[in-house]
PDB file of C-alpha atoms in Angstrom:
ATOM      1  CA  UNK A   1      67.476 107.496  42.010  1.00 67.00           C
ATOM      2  CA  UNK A   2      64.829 107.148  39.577  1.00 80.00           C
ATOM      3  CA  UNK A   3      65.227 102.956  39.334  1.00 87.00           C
ATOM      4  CA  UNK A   4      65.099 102.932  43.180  1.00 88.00           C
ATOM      5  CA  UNK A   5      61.781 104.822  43.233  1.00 92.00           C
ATOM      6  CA  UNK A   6      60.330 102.690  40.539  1.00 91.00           C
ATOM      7  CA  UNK A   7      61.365  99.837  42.775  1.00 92.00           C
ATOM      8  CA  UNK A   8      59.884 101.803  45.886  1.00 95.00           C
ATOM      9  CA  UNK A   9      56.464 103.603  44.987  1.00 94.00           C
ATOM     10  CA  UNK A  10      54.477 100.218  44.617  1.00 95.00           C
ATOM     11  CA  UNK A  11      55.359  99.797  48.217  1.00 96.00           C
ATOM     12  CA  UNK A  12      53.601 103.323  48.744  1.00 95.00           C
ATOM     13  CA  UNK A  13      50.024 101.898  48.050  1.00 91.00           C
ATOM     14  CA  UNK A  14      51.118  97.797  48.632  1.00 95.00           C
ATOM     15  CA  UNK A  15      47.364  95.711  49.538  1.00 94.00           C
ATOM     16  CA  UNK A  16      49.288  94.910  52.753  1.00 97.00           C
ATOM     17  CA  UNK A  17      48.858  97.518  55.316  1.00 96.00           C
ATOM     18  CA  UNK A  18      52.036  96.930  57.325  1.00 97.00           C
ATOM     19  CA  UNK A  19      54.402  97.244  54.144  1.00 97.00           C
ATOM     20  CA  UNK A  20      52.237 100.326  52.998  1.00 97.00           C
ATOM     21  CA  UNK A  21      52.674 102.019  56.407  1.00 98.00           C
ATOM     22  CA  UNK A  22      56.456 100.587  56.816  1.00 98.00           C
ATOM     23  CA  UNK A  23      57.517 101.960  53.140  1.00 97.00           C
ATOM     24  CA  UNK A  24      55.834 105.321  53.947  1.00 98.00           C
ATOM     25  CA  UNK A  25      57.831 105.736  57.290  1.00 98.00           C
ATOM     26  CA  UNK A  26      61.007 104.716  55.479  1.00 97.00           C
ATOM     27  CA  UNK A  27      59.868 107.571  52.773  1.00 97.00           C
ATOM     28  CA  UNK A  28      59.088 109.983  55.961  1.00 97.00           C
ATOM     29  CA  UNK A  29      62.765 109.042  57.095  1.00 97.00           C
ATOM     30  CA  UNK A  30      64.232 109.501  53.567  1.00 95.00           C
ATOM     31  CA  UNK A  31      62.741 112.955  53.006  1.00 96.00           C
ATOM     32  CA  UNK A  32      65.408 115.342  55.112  1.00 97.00           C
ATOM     33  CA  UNK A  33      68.120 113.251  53.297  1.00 96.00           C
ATOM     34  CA  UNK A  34      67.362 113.267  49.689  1.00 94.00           C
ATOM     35  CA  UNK A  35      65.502 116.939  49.997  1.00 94.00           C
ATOM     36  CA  UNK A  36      65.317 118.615  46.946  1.00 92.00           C
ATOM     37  CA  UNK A  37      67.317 115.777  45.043  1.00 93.00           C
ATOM     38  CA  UNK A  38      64.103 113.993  44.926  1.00 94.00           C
ATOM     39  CA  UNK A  39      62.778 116.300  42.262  1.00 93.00           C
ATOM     40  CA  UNK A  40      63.031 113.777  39.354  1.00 93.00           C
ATOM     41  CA  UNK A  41      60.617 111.854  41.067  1.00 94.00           C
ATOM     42  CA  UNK A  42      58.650 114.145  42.918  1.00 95.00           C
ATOM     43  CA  UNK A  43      55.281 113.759  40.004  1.00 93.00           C
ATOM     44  CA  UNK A  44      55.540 110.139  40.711  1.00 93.00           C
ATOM     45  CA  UNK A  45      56.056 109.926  44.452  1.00 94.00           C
ATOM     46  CA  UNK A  46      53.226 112.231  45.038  1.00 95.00           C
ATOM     47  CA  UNK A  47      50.019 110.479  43.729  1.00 94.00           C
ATOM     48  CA  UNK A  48      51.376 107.136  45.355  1.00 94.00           C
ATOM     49  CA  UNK A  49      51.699 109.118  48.688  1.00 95.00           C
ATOM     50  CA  UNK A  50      48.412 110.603  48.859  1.00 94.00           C
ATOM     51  CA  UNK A  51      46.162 108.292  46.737  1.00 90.00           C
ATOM     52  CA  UNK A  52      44.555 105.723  49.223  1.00 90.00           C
ATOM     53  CA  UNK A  53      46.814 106.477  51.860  1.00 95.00           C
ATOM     54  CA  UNK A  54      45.362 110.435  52.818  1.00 94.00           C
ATOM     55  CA  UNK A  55      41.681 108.803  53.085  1.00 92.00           C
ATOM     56  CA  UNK A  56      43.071 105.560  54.454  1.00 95.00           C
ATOM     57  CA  UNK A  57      40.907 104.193  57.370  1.00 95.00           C
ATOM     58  CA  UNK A  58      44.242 102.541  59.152  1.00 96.00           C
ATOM     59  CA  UNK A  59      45.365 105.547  61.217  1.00 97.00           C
ATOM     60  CA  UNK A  60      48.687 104.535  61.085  1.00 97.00           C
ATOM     61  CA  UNK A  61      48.714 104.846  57.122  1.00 97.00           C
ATOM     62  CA  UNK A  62      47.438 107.816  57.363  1.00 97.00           C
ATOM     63  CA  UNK A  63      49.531 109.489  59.838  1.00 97.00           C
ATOM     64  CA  UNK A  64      52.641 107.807  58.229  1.00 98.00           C
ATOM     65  CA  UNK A  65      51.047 109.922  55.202  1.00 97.00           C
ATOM     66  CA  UNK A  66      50.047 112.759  56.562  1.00 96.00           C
ATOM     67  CA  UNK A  67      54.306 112.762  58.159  1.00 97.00           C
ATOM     68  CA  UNK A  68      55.527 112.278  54.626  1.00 97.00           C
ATOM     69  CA  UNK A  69      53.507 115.452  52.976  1.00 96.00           C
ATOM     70  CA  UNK A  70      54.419 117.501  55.927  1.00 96.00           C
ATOM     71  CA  UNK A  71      58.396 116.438  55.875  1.00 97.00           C
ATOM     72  CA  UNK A  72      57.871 117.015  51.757  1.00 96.00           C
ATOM     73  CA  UNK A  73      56.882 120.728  52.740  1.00 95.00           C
ATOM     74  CA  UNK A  74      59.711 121.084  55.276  1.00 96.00           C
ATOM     75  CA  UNK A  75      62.713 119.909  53.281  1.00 96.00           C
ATOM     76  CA  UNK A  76      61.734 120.526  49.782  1.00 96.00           C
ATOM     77  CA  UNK A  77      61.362 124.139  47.962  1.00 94.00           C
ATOM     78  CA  UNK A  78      57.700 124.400  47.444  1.00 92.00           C
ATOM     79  CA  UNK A  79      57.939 125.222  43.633  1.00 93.00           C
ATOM     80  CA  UNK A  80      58.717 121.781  43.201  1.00 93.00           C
ATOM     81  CA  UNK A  81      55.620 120.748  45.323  1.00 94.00           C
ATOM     82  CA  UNK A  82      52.892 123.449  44.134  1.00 93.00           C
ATOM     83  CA  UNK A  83      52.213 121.644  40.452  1.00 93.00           C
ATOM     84  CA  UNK A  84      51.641 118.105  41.635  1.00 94.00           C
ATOM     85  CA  UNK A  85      49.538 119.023  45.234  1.00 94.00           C
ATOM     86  CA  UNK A  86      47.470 121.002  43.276  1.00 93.00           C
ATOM     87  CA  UNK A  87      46.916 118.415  40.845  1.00 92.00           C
ATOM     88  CA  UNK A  88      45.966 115.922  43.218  1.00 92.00           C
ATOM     89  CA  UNK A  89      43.961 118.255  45.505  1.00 91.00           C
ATOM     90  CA  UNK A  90      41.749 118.438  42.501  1.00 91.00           C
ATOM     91  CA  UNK A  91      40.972 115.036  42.444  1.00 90.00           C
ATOM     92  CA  UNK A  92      40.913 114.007  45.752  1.00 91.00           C
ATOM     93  CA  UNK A  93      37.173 114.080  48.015  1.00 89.00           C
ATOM     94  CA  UNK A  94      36.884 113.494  51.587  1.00 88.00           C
ATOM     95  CA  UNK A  95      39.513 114.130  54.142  1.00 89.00           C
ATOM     96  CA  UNK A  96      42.539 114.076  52.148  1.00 92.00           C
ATOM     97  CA  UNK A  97      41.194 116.895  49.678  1.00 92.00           C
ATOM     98  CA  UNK A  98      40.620 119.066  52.993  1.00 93.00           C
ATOM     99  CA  UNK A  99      44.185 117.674  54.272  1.00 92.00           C
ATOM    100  CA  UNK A 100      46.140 118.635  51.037  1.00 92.00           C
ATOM    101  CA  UNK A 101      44.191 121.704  50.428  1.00 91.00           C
ATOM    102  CA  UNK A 102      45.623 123.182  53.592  1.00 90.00           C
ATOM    103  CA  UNK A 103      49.110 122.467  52.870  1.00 87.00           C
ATOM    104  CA  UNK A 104      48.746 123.964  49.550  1.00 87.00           C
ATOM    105  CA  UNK A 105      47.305 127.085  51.852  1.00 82.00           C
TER     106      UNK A 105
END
């Protein structure tokens, strides 16, 4: 899994909007499958979900974003999910620091 989401997670943040928003409704779709199997990769799937994409002006990046951090907080135990939101929430200004700071709530 780990190769394929090395392969993958440039996708997450590519310069061209349509793969950016394509890759993060594949992720979105991927989610309820993989579930907590996606641990291993869960530090580095994170940042490239939310950086750019949470405070992205396209708003179908963002909602394609704002699926995948929901669907993460559905299907995956939030242990796994509490050390890198937080971490990013931190970091984050605008929208997407209010955004993630309510999921974290």
């Amino acid at each position: 899994a780990l190769q394929i989401f090395d392969a993958f997670k440039p996708r997450l943040h590519d310069s061209n909007s349509k793969v950016n928003q394509l890759a993060l409704e594949a992720m979105h779709k991927m989610v309820p499958l993989l579930k907590d199997n996606l641990s291993p990769v869960i530090n580095m799937l994170i940042p490239a979900i939310v950086d750019n994409n949470l405070n992205s002006k396209n708003p179908g990046i963002y909602a394609a974003a704002t699926n995948v951090i929901q669907a993460l907080c559905q299907h995956l135990d939030s242990s796994l999910l509490l050390q890198p939101l937080c971490t990013k929430a931190q970091f984050l200004n605008g929208k997407a620091k209010q955004d993630l700071t309510e999921k974290l709530a």
